[in-house]
Short mmCIF file of C-alpha atoms and ligand atoms in Angstrom, two decimals:
data_model
loop_
_atom_site.label_atom_id
_atom_site.label_comp_id
_atom_site.label_asym_id
_atom_site.label_seq_id
_atom_site.Cartn_x
_atom_site.Cartn_y
_atom_site.Cartn_z
CA MET A 1 -21.59 2.45 -3.76
CA GLU A 2 -19.70 5.66 -3.39
CA LYS A 3 -23.10 7.67 -3.20
CA ARG A 4 -24.67 5.07 -0.95
CA LYS A 5 -26.69 6.41 1.82
CA ARG A 6 -24.69 9.48 2.78
CA ARG A 7 -27.14 11.42 4.53
CA ASP A 8 -28.71 8.62 6.82
CA PRO A 9 -27.06 9.13 10.06
CA HIS A 10 -27.09 5.75 10.84
CA HIS A 11 -24.64 4.99 7.99
CA SER A 12 -22.18 7.65 9.01
CA TRP A 13 -18.63 6.68 9.27
CA ALA A 14 -17.94 8.44 12.31
CA GLU A 15 -14.74 7.19 14.13
CA PRO A 16 -14.94 4.64 16.98
CA PHE A 17 -12.64 5.98 19.14
CA LYS A 18 -12.46 9.52 21.03
CA ILE A 19 -8.82 11.57 20.98
CA LYS A 20 -6.59 11.42 24.42
CA MET A 21 -3.54 13.02 23.18
CA VAL A 22 -2.86 15.67 20.27
CA GLU A 23 0.19 16.78 18.50
CA LEU A 24 0.31 20.14 17.25
CA LEU A 25 0.84 20.78 13.58
CA LYS A 26 3.12 23.42 12.01
CA MET A 27 1.67 26.28 9.62
CA THR A 28 3.99 27.76 7.05
CA THR A 29 3.39 30.31 4.09
CA PRO A 30 3.31 29.86 0.38
CA ALA A 31 6.69 31.81 -0.03
CA GLN A 32 8.34 29.19 2.63
CA ARG A 33 7.21 26.28 0.67
CA LYS A 34 8.19 27.38 -2.80
CA LYS A 35 11.61 27.59 -1.29
CA THR A 36 11.38 24.12 0.75
CA ILE A 37 10.27 22.47 -2.23
CA GLU A 38 12.64 23.81 -4.65
CA GLU A 39 15.58 22.67 -1.72
CA ALA A 40 13.92 19.08 -1.78
CA GLY A 41 14.35 18.85 -5.62
CA PHE A 42 10.54 18.71 -6.12
CA ASN A 43 10.78 15.35 -4.45
CA THR A 44 8.14 14.95 -1.27
CA PHE A 45 10.10 12.63 -0.21
CA LEU A 46 12.85 14.81 0.49
CA LEU A 47 11.01 17.38 2.39
CA LYS A 48 11.25 17.93 6.17
CA SER A 49 8.35 16.72 8.18
CA ARG A 50 8.54 20.00 10.07
CA ASP A 51 7.89 21.69 6.78
CA VAL A 52 4.58 19.61 6.22
CA TYR A 53 0.95 20.55 7.44
CA ILE A 54 -0.96 17.33 6.55
CA ASP A 55 1.03 14.47 5.84
CA LEU A 56 -0.69 12.32 3.10
CA LEU A 57 3.04 10.94 1.92
CA THR A 58 2.03 7.52 2.89
CA ASP A 59 -0.43 5.45 5.10
CA SER A 60 2.73 3.55 6.26
CA GLY A 61 3.98 3.44 9.75
CA THR A 62 2.02 6.81 10.07
CA ASN A 63 -1.08 4.98 12.05
CA ALA A 64 -2.04 6.48 15.46
CA MET A 65 -1.91 3.75 18.04
CA SER A 66 -4.73 2.95 20.55
CA ASP A 67 -4.20 3.23 24.20
CA ARG A 68 -4.14 -0.54 24.73
CA GLN A 69 -1.38 -0.47 21.96
CA TRP A 70 0.62 2.16 24.19
CA ALA A 71 0.03 0.17 27.10
CA GLY A 72 1.39 -2.91 25.42
CA LEU A 73 4.43 -1.27 24.57
CA MET A 74 5.12 -1.13 28.34
CA MET A 75 4.67 -4.96 28.39
CA GLY A 76 7.64 -5.56 26.02
CA ASP A 77 9.78 -8.44 26.95
CA GLU A 78 13.06 -7.49 25.49
CA ALA A 79 15.18 -11.10 25.83
CA TYR A 80 16.95 -11.68 22.95
CA ALA A 81 15.43 -15.03 22.27
CA GLY A 82 12.12 -16.51 22.92
CA SER A 83 10.32 -12.92 23.88
CA GLU A 84 6.80 -13.39 25.46
CA ASN A 85 5.69 -10.89 22.92
CA PHE A 86 6.87 -13.07 19.79
CA TYR A 87 4.43 -16.00 21.33
CA HIS A 88 1.70 -13.51 21.77
CA LEU A 89 2.05 -12.28 17.88
CA GLU A 90 2.39 -16.01 16.75
CA ALA A 91 -0.86 -17.01 18.28
CA THR A 92 -2.63 -14.12 16.96
CA VAL A 93 -1.73 -14.60 13.09
CA ARG A 94 -2.45 -18.36 13.84
CA LYS A 95 -5.67 -17.12 15.33
CA TYR A 96 -6.66 -14.31 12.83
CA TYR A 97 -4.86 -15.04 9.74
CA GLY A 98 -4.82 -18.90 10.00
CA TYR A 99 -0.97 -19.44 8.90
CA LYS A 100 0.91 -22.07 10.92
CA TYR A 101 4.39 -20.50 11.03
CA VAL A 102 5.44 -16.80 11.29
CA VAL A 103 8.73 -15.11 11.25
CA PRO A 104 8.83 -11.63 12.10
CA THR A 105 10.60 -8.84 10.18
CA HIS A 106 11.69 -5.47 10.81
CA GLN A 107 9.02 -4.37 8.03
CA GLY A 108 7.49 -5.78 4.58
CA ARG A 109 10.32 -5.71 2.59
CA GLY A 110 12.45 -7.77 5.20
CA ALA A 111 9.56 -10.38 4.62
CA GLU A 112 9.83 -10.03 0.91
CA ASN A 113 13.76 -10.49 0.91
CA LEU A 114 13.13 -13.82 2.85
CA LEU A 115 10.54 -15.12 0.63
CA SER A 116 12.29 -14.04 -2.70
CA ARG A 117 15.51 -15.42 -1.52
CA ILE A 118 14.14 -19.20 -0.41
CA THR A 119 11.68 -19.50 -3.28
CA ILE A 120 13.13 -17.75 -6.72
CA LYS A 121 15.90 -19.24 -8.82
CA PRO A 122 17.42 -17.29 -11.75
CA GLY A 123 15.62 -17.40 -14.53
CA ASP A 124 12.39 -17.74 -12.58
CA VAL A 125 9.10 -16.00 -13.62
CA VAL A 126 6.86 -14.35 -10.70
CA PRO A 127 3.37 -13.33 -11.74
CA GLY A 128 1.60 -10.49 -9.85
CA ASN A 129 -1.46 -8.44 -9.71
CA MET A 130 0.33 -5.44 -10.65
CA TYR A 131 4.28 -4.45 -9.33
CA PHE A 132 4.61 -3.11 -6.16
CA THR A 133 8.16 -1.28 -6.01
CA THR A 134 9.97 -3.23 -3.09
CA THR A 135 8.22 -6.30 -4.15
CA ARG A 136 9.31 -6.44 -7.44
CA LEU A 137 12.65 -5.52 -6.90
CA HIS A 138 13.12 -8.23 -4.39
CA GLN A 139 11.85 -10.30 -6.90
CA GLU A 140 14.29 -9.38 -9.48
CA LEU A 141 17.19 -9.35 -6.86
CA ALA A 142 16.41 -12.85 -6.52
CA GLY A 143 17.15 -13.41 -10.44
CA GLY A 144 13.22 -13.58 -11.37
CA THR A 145 11.44 -11.63 -13.48
CA PHE A 146 7.96 -10.13 -12.64
CA TYR A 147 5.18 -10.09 -15.10
CA ASP A 148 1.77 -8.37 -14.45
CA VAL A 149 -1.16 -10.25 -15.03
CA ILE A 150 -3.94 -7.89 -13.30
CA ILE A 151 -6.91 -7.56 -15.55
CA ASP A 152 -6.84 -4.81 -17.91
CA GLU A 153 -9.44 -2.51 -16.18
CA ALA A 154 -6.68 -1.85 -13.65
CA HIS A 155 -4.68 0.07 -15.74
CA ASP A 156 -7.61 2.26 -16.75
CA PRO A 157 -8.44 5.11 -14.44
CA ALA A 158 -12.04 5.94 -15.78
CA SER A 159 -12.87 1.99 -15.35
CA LEU A 160 -15.79 1.45 -12.73
CA HIS A 161 -14.94 -2.56 -12.09
CA PRO A 162 -15.87 -3.12 -8.62
CA PHE A 163 -12.76 -5.48 -8.21
CA LYS A 164 -9.65 -3.93 -10.32
CA GLY A 165 -7.26 -6.09 -8.57
CA ASP A 166 -8.64 -9.13 -10.04
CA ILE A 167 -6.28 -11.34 -11.82
CA ASP A 168 -6.75 -12.45 -15.59
CA ILE A 169 -6.32 -16.15 -15.42
CA ALA A 170 -5.97 -16.22 -19.38
CA LYS A 171 -2.67 -14.04 -18.91
CA LEU A 172 -1.21 -16.38 -16.09
CA GLU A 173 -2.18 -19.22 -18.29
CA ALA A 174 -0.28 -17.81 -21.05
CA LEU A 175 2.66 -17.68 -18.73
CA VAL A 176 2.32 -21.12 -17.72
CA LYS A 177 2.35 -22.04 -21.43
CA LYS A 178 5.12 -20.22 -22.46
CA PHE A 179 7.44 -20.68 -19.54
CA GLY A 180 6.24 -23.84 -17.79
CA ALA A 181 4.83 -24.18 -14.58
CA LYS A 182 8.31 -25.29 -12.90
CA LYS A 183 9.70 -21.72 -13.98
CA ILE A 184 7.15 -20.18 -11.73
CA PRO A 185 7.71 -20.76 -7.88
CA TYR A 186 4.61 -18.47 -7.01
CA ILE A 187 2.10 -16.31 -7.81
CA CYS A 188 1.99 -12.93 -5.57
CA VAL A 189 -1.28 -11.92 -5.02
CA ALA A 190 -1.68 -8.50 -3.45
CA THR A 191 -4.90 -7.29 -1.49
CA THR A 192 -6.17 -3.95 -2.27
CA VAL A 193 -3.42 -3.38 -5.11
CA ASN A 194 -1.67 -0.29 -4.04
CA MET A 195 -0.33 0.85 -7.49
CA ALA A 196 -3.47 0.41 -9.00
CA GLY A 197 -5.07 2.86 -6.65
CA GLY A 198 -6.10 0.55 -3.44
CA GLN A 199 -8.18 -1.45 -5.73
CA PRO A 200 -9.35 -4.97 -4.28
CA ILE A 201 -9.47 -8.49 -5.21
CA SER A 202 -12.67 -10.34 -5.01
CA MET A 203 -13.20 -13.70 -3.28
CA LYS A 204 -14.60 -15.35 -6.50
CA ASN A 205 -11.04 -14.23 -8.58
CA LEU A 206 -9.00 -15.45 -5.75
CA LYS A 207 -10.76 -18.77 -5.53
CA GLU A 208 -10.26 -19.28 -9.21
CA VAL A 209 -6.68 -18.50 -8.82
CA ARG A 210 -6.34 -21.07 -6.16
CA LYS A 211 -8.11 -23.60 -8.35
CA PHE A 212 -5.98 -22.81 -11.65
CA THR A 213 -2.19 -22.75 -9.48
CA SER A 214 -3.44 -26.06 -7.54
CA LYS A 215 -3.85 -27.77 -10.91
CA HIS A 216 -0.26 -26.64 -12.03
CA GLY A 217 1.44 -26.88 -8.88
CA ILE A 218 2.13 -23.20 -8.33
CA LYS A 219 2.12 -22.02 -4.83
CA ILE A 220 0.11 -18.48 -3.97
CA PHE A 221 1.92 -15.90 -1.89
CA LEU A 222 -0.37 -12.88 -0.52
CA ASP A 223 0.92 -9.36 0.01
CA MET A 224 -1.26 -9.09 2.94
CA THR A 225 -0.23 -5.71 3.85
CA ARG A 226 -3.97 -4.20 3.33
CA VAL A 227 -5.98 -7.54 3.61
CA ALA A 228 -8.41 -6.13 5.86
CA GLU A 229 -9.22 -3.36 3.57
CA ASN A 230 -9.74 -5.56 1.12
CA ALA A 231 -12.07 -7.79 3.31
CA TRP A 232 -14.15 -4.37 3.57
CA PHE A 233 -14.82 -4.21 -0.01
CA ILE A 234 -15.64 -7.99 -0.31
CA LYS A 235 -17.99 -7.37 2.50
CA THR A 236 -19.59 -4.24 0.65
CA ARG A 237 -19.19 -5.17 -2.86
CA GLU A 238 -19.10 -8.84 -3.19
CA HIS A 239 -22.52 -11.04 -3.68
CA GLY A 240 -22.92 -13.47 -0.54
CA TYR A 241 -20.35 -11.44 2.26
CA ALA A 242 -22.43 -8.55 3.38
CA ASP A 243 -23.12 -10.49 6.49
CA LYS A 244 -19.63 -11.71 7.14
CA SER A 245 -17.41 -9.99 9.44
CA VAL A 246 -14.13 -8.55 8.19
CA ALA A 247 -12.06 -11.04 10.49
CA ALA A 248 -14.27 -14.08 9.01
CA ILE A 249 -13.52 -12.63 5.41
CA VAL A 250 -9.56 -11.87 6.00
CA LYS A 251 -9.27 -15.57 7.65
CA GLU A 252 -10.80 -16.92 4.02
CA ILE A 253 -8.71 -15.15 1.85
CA CYS A 254 -5.60 -16.55 4.31
CA SER A 255 -7.09 -19.80 3.74
CA LEU A 256 -6.66 -19.76 -0.20
CA THR A 257 -2.73 -19.05 -0.10
CA ASP A 258 -0.03 -20.85 1.15
CA GLY A 259 1.83 -17.95 2.84
CA ALA A 260 2.00 -14.18 3.15
CA THR A 261 4.26 -11.44 3.44
CA PHE A 262 3.16 -8.29 5.26
CA SER A 263 4.03 -4.84 6.42
CA ALA A 264 2.26 -3.99 9.75
CA LYS A 265 2.89 -0.74 9.16
CA LYS A 266 -0.47 -0.25 7.03
CA ASP A 267 -3.26 -2.34 8.58
CA ALA A 268 -1.96 -3.52 11.60
CA LEU A 269 -2.04 0.22 12.94
CA VAL A 270 1.57 0.10 14.04
CA ASN A 271 4.44 2.37 13.32
CA ILE A 272 7.10 -0.53 12.42
CA GLY A 273 6.86 -4.37 12.01
CA GLY A 274 5.88 -7.18 9.60
CA PHE A 275 6.49 -10.75 9.12
CA PHE A 276 6.71 -13.64 6.49
CA ALA A 277 3.97 -16.35 7.40
CA VAL A 278 3.74 -20.14 5.67
CA ASN A 279 1.95 -23.43 6.02
CA ASP A 280 4.89 -25.32 4.86
CA LYS A 281 7.29 -26.22 7.52
CA LYS A 282 10.31 -26.94 5.07
CA LEU A 283 9.87 -23.14 3.92
CA TYR A 284 9.63 -22.02 7.28
CA ASP A 285 12.50 -23.71 8.17
CA GLU A 286 14.51 -21.95 5.71
CA ALA A 287 12.94 -18.33 6.32
CA SER A 288 13.63 -18.58 9.74
CA ASN A 289 17.20 -19.41 9.00
CA LEU A 290 17.89 -16.63 6.74
CA CYS A 291 15.95 -14.46 8.95
CA VAL A 292 19.19 -14.99 11.28
CA VAL A 293 21.48 -13.50 8.38
CA TYR A 294 19.16 -10.11 7.70
CA GLU A 295 16.93 -9.26 10.34
CA GLY A 296 17.88 -11.10 13.55
CA LEU A 297 16.68 -14.02 15.52
CA HIS A 298 13.67 -15.79 14.15
CA THR A 299 11.74 -14.77 17.32
CA TYR A 300 12.32 -10.92 17.25
CA GLY A 301 13.28 -10.44 13.26
CA GLY A 302 14.61 -6.95 13.61
CA LEU A 303 12.02 -6.01 15.90
CA ALA A 304 11.68 -4.88 19.53
CA GLY A 305 9.59 -7.00 21.95
CA ARG A 306 7.41 -4.30 22.60
CA ASP A 307 6.68 -3.52 18.56
CA MET A 308 5.60 -7.23 18.47
CA GLU A 309 3.09 -6.53 21.33
CA ALA A 310 1.67 -3.60 19.56
CA MET A 311 1.39 -5.12 16.34
CA ALA A 312 -0.23 -8.36 18.23
CA ILE A 313 -2.63 -5.86 19.58
CA GLY A 314 -3.24 -3.73 16.41
CA ILE A 315 -3.89 -6.70 14.40
CA VAL A 316 -6.84 -7.53 16.26
CA GLU A 317 -7.98 -3.67 16.33
CA SER A 318 -7.57 -3.73 12.40
CA LEU A 319 -9.95 -6.57 11.93
CA THR A 320 -12.92 -4.93 13.68
CA ASP A 321 -16.09 -3.89 11.04
CA ASP A 322 -16.46 -0.41 12.99
CA HIS A 323 -12.73 0.38 12.56
CA MET A 324 -12.98 -0.42 8.83
CA LYS A 325 -16.17 1.32 8.21
CA ALA A 326 -14.70 4.48 9.74
CA ARG A 327 -11.29 4.00 7.74
CA ILE A 328 -12.98 3.50 4.63
CA GLY A 329 -15.50 6.00 5.06
CA GLN A 330 -13.03 8.65 5.86
CA VAL A 331 -11.21 7.88 2.40
CA ILE A 332 -14.50 7.76 0.55
CA TYR A 333 -15.44 11.01 1.99
CA LEU A 334 -12.48 12.94 0.54
CA GLY A 335 -12.86 11.13 -2.64
CA GLU A 336 -16.46 12.37 -3.10
CA LYS A 337 -15.59 15.97 -2.21
CA LEU A 338 -12.96 16.02 -5.10
CA MET A 339 -15.10 14.21 -7.55
CA ASP A 340 -17.80 16.58 -6.77
CA ALA A 341 -15.64 19.53 -7.47
CA GLY A 342 -14.50 17.95 -10.81
CA ILE A 343 -11.11 16.63 -10.14
CA PRO A 344 -9.83 13.70 -12.11
CA ILE A 345 -9.32 10.66 -9.72
CA VAL A 346 -9.05 6.76 -9.91
CA ARG A 347 -12.39 5.05 -9.44
CA PRO A 348 -13.84 3.20 -7.56
CA ILE A 349 -12.49 5.28 -4.73
CA GLY A 350 -9.64 2.88 -3.24
CA GLY A 351 -8.81 1.87 0.47
CA HIS A 352 -6.13 3.67 1.75
CA GLY A 353 -6.01 6.55 -0.38
CA ILE A 354 -7.48 9.00 -3.15
CA PHE A 355 -5.44 8.67 -6.51
CA LEU A 356 -5.28 11.93 -8.55
CA ASP A 357 -5.01 10.90 -12.29
CA ALA A 358 -2.32 13.70 -13.06
CA LYS A 359 -2.44 12.87 -16.86
CA ALA A 360 -6.07 14.21 -16.85
CA PHE A 361 -5.25 16.95 -14.16
CA LEU A 362 -2.23 18.13 -16.24
CA PRO A 363 -2.59 17.17 -19.98
CA HIS A 364 -0.35 19.57 -21.29
CA ILE A 365 2.69 18.20 -19.34
CA LYS A 366 4.59 14.98 -21.42
CA GLN A 367 5.22 11.99 -19.47
CA ASP A 368 8.78 12.59 -19.86
CA ASN A 369 8.17 16.03 -17.88
CA PHE A 370 6.88 13.96 -14.97
CA PRO A 371 3.19 15.16 -14.70
CA ALA A 372 2.20 13.36 -11.11
CA GLN A 373 5.82 14.53 -9.68
CA THR A 374 4.82 18.13 -10.50
CA LEU A 375 1.50 17.79 -9.13
CA ALA A 376 2.53 16.67 -6.24
CA ALA A 377 4.86 19.42 -5.64
CA GLU A 378 2.16 22.13 -6.56
CA ILE A 379 -0.56 20.69 -4.07
CA TYR A 380 2.57 20.92 -1.60
CA ILE A 381 3.23 24.72 -2.47
CA ASP A 382 -0.35 25.49 -2.34
CA SER A 383 -1.16 24.02 1.13
CA GLY A 384 1.69 22.27 2.87
CA VAL A 385 -0.54 18.97 2.22
CA ARG A 386 2.24 16.24 1.26
CA SER A 387 1.40 13.75 -1.37
CA MET A 388 3.45 11.38 -3.35
CA GLU A 389 4.30 10.38 -7.11
CA ARG A 390 3.02 7.08 -8.40
CA GLY A 391 3.63 7.47 -11.88
CA ILE A 392 6.90 7.24 -14.39
CA VAL A 393 9.32 8.13 -11.31
CA SER A 394 7.88 4.80 -9.35
CA ALA A 395 7.84 2.89 -12.40
CA GLY A 396 11.79 3.11 -12.58
CA ARG A 397 13.70 1.67 -15.58
CA ASP A 398 13.59 -1.43 -17.59
CA LYS A 399 16.05 -3.90 -16.16
CA ASN A 400 16.89 -5.01 -19.63
CA THR A 401 16.96 -1.88 -22.23
CA GLY A 402 17.50 0.59 -19.27
CA LYS A 403 14.64 2.77 -20.60
CA HIS A 404 12.13 4.67 -18.34
CA ASN A 405 9.15 2.22 -17.87
CA TYR A 406 6.28 4.01 -19.17
CA PRO A 407 3.13 3.00 -16.77
CA LYS A 408 -0.21 3.83 -18.14
CA LEU A 409 -1.28 5.54 -14.94
CA GLU A 410 0.50 8.49 -13.81
CA LEU A 411 -1.08 9.14 -10.30
CA VAL A 412 -0.79 11.77 -7.47
CA ARG A 413 -1.44 9.58 -4.20
CA LEU A 414 -3.16 11.11 -1.28
CA THR A 415 -2.73 8.42 1.43
CA LEU A 416 -4.80 8.40 4.47
CA PRO A 417 -3.04 7.39 7.69
CA ARG A 418 -5.18 5.57 9.97
CA ARG A 419 -6.62 7.33 12.86
CA VAL A 420 -4.83 10.62 12.51
CA TYR A 421 -6.68 13.09 10.68
CA THR A 422 -9.95 14.76 10.89
CA GLN A 423 -12.95 15.34 8.58
CA ALA A 424 -12.24 19.12 8.81
CA HIS A 425 -8.61 18.17 7.31
CA MET A 426 -10.21 16.49 4.58
CA ASP A 427 -12.14 19.48 3.76
CA VAL A 428 -8.87 21.60 3.68
CA ILE A 429 -7.10 18.82 1.47
CA ALA A 430 -10.35 19.04 -1.07
CA GLU A 431 -10.29 22.92 -1.06
CA SER A 432 -6.25 23.20 -1.74
CA ILE A 433 -6.55 20.67 -4.63
CA GLU A 434 -9.23 22.59 -6.05
CA CYS A 435 -7.03 25.66 -6.07
CA VAL A 436 -4.43 23.83 -7.90
CA HIS A 437 -7.03 22.46 -10.56
CA ASP A 438 -8.23 26.02 -11.24
CA ARG A 439 -4.83 27.28 -12.38
CA ARG A 440 -3.72 23.90 -13.97
CA LYS A 441 -3.19 25.35 -17.12
CA LYS A 442 -0.05 27.78 -15.68
CA VAL A 443 1.49 24.69 -14.14
CA ARG A 444 4.93 23.95 -15.64
CA GLY A 445 6.92 20.31 -15.92
CA LEU A 446 10.15 19.04 -14.37
CA LYS A 447 13.47 17.70 -15.49
CA MET A 448 15.24 15.10 -13.40
CA VAL A 449 18.57 16.08 -12.52
CA TYR A 450 19.55 12.85 -10.02
CA GLU A 451 18.41 9.47 -10.48
CA PRO A 452 19.69 7.02 -7.94
CA LYS A 453 19.92 3.69 -9.16
CA TYR A 454 17.58 1.87 -6.86
CA LEU A 455 13.65 2.53 -6.00
CA ARG A 456 14.62 6.05 -7.71
CA PHE A 457 11.41 7.98 -6.72
CA PHE A 458 12.69 8.05 -2.82
CA GLN A 459 15.58 9.96 -3.64
CA ALA A 460 15.45 11.53 -7.29
CA ARG A 461 15.94 15.28 -7.76
CA PHE A 462 14.19 17.67 -10.08
CA LYS A 463 14.11 21.15 -11.33
CA ARG A 464 11.57 23.09 -13.42
CA ALA A 465 11.63 21.95 -16.97
C1 LIG B 501 4.09 -1.08 2.04
C2 LIG B 501 4.36 -2.27 1.08
C3 LIG B 501 5.12 -2.97 1.29
C4 LIG B 501 6.51 -3.21 1.83
O1 LIG B 501 6.71 -2.99 2.89
P1 LIG B 501 7.58 -2.13 4.18
O2 LIG B 501 7.00 -2.15 5.03
O3 LIG B 501 7.33 -0.53 3.58
O4 LIG B 501 8.61 -2.60 3.82
C5 LIG B 501 4.95 -4.53 -0.02
N1 LIG B 501 3.78 -4.39 -0.33
C6 LIG B 501 2.85 -3.53 -0.50
C7 LIG B 501 1.59 -3.41 -1.32
C8 LIG B 501 3.02 -2.28 0.41
O5 LIG B 501 1.95 -1.46 0.48
#
């Protein structure tokens, strides 16, 4: 799939847009960057944006909006209750995702909070295809325990399984046997599993999960943050979907679930926003009531009217095949360039970025010395490219033993914002990583000198070990 038809002009991933306004970038020197990363405690989250050249920290909220979305901002109806833009958003969610009810939230974790609080009781068990940081934390804060039921291949950066986001039904069945279905309020199914490297789930597997959960009366809630990117992989990799549109595949995915949480900061091409969506009226009533406590009235959920308008327009743009071809095309372009240079990356190439295998890149650094955290700092020093750690720091501590969780994957994520950078930027990124790779043996690890209690990767500080 990755090498497919690269030189055939009819298969180019060229952008289906042209550029109307530009934002100037700031250039810095290696000496400046050595100082700034030290001041930031070797944590790329603590760098100032003005010290960054190419920002691949995240694809979250960093998207470039279209002229239509900017025009939509001017159509903001900033009424406290019943904003016109809410009804536009609601109609869009119904039409394109098929869910009956929608509660807007300020971003994805706001929706996760609502879902966790209305469905999870203390002692409950919540299976999922690999954890996500905020998702798992909200499940735990509600008294639940997360169990990973993703297939084993997802934990192997070298496995070429085309759908590493698939769920292992045997693992799910074992949980039902052990705890009983009554203790499992829902299974959280993520599309393009972030922590596995942006790996998709197949429609075939989702159908099996639906069949299994229906039999046991367990609900499926979709973490649909990158559902359109997942649909593109189904279209290009799964038998029987080549002629279906991204929009049709997305609707089919949603139809196999009971509801969803959504961070609009990813797929939906906006800078802020999210929602909780559900088909069950009772759950909707509970969610819209809790929304008033944590987000705002259920017709704005912490968003301005204009934000909901931009989201409604962005959802439609995100579901076009042309957009998705260019989006994933750019990610694959960068990934292939790195592979050609012998850089160890997670394969197959995922949807929202490239994940460097830091264990293979820096084999001499022990996991206790944070190889991925170290590698992200080295790349920044080399070129001002900002990436982020997805390894032991992100995995946090075990909530019972207080020990580090030791994830099998120790990754550096180079996340590509949508519609923001050019092909020449991709070349610079690849060249910089090659430079760091050439001098990898000289790189020293880190030690943690400050550790916050929640989601430590955001604010932890390090020094050279
Ligand atoms: C970003 C993200 C979330 C949380 O959304 P926010 O908008 O950042 O609060 C949840 N799940 C996944 C898979 C994500 O990538």
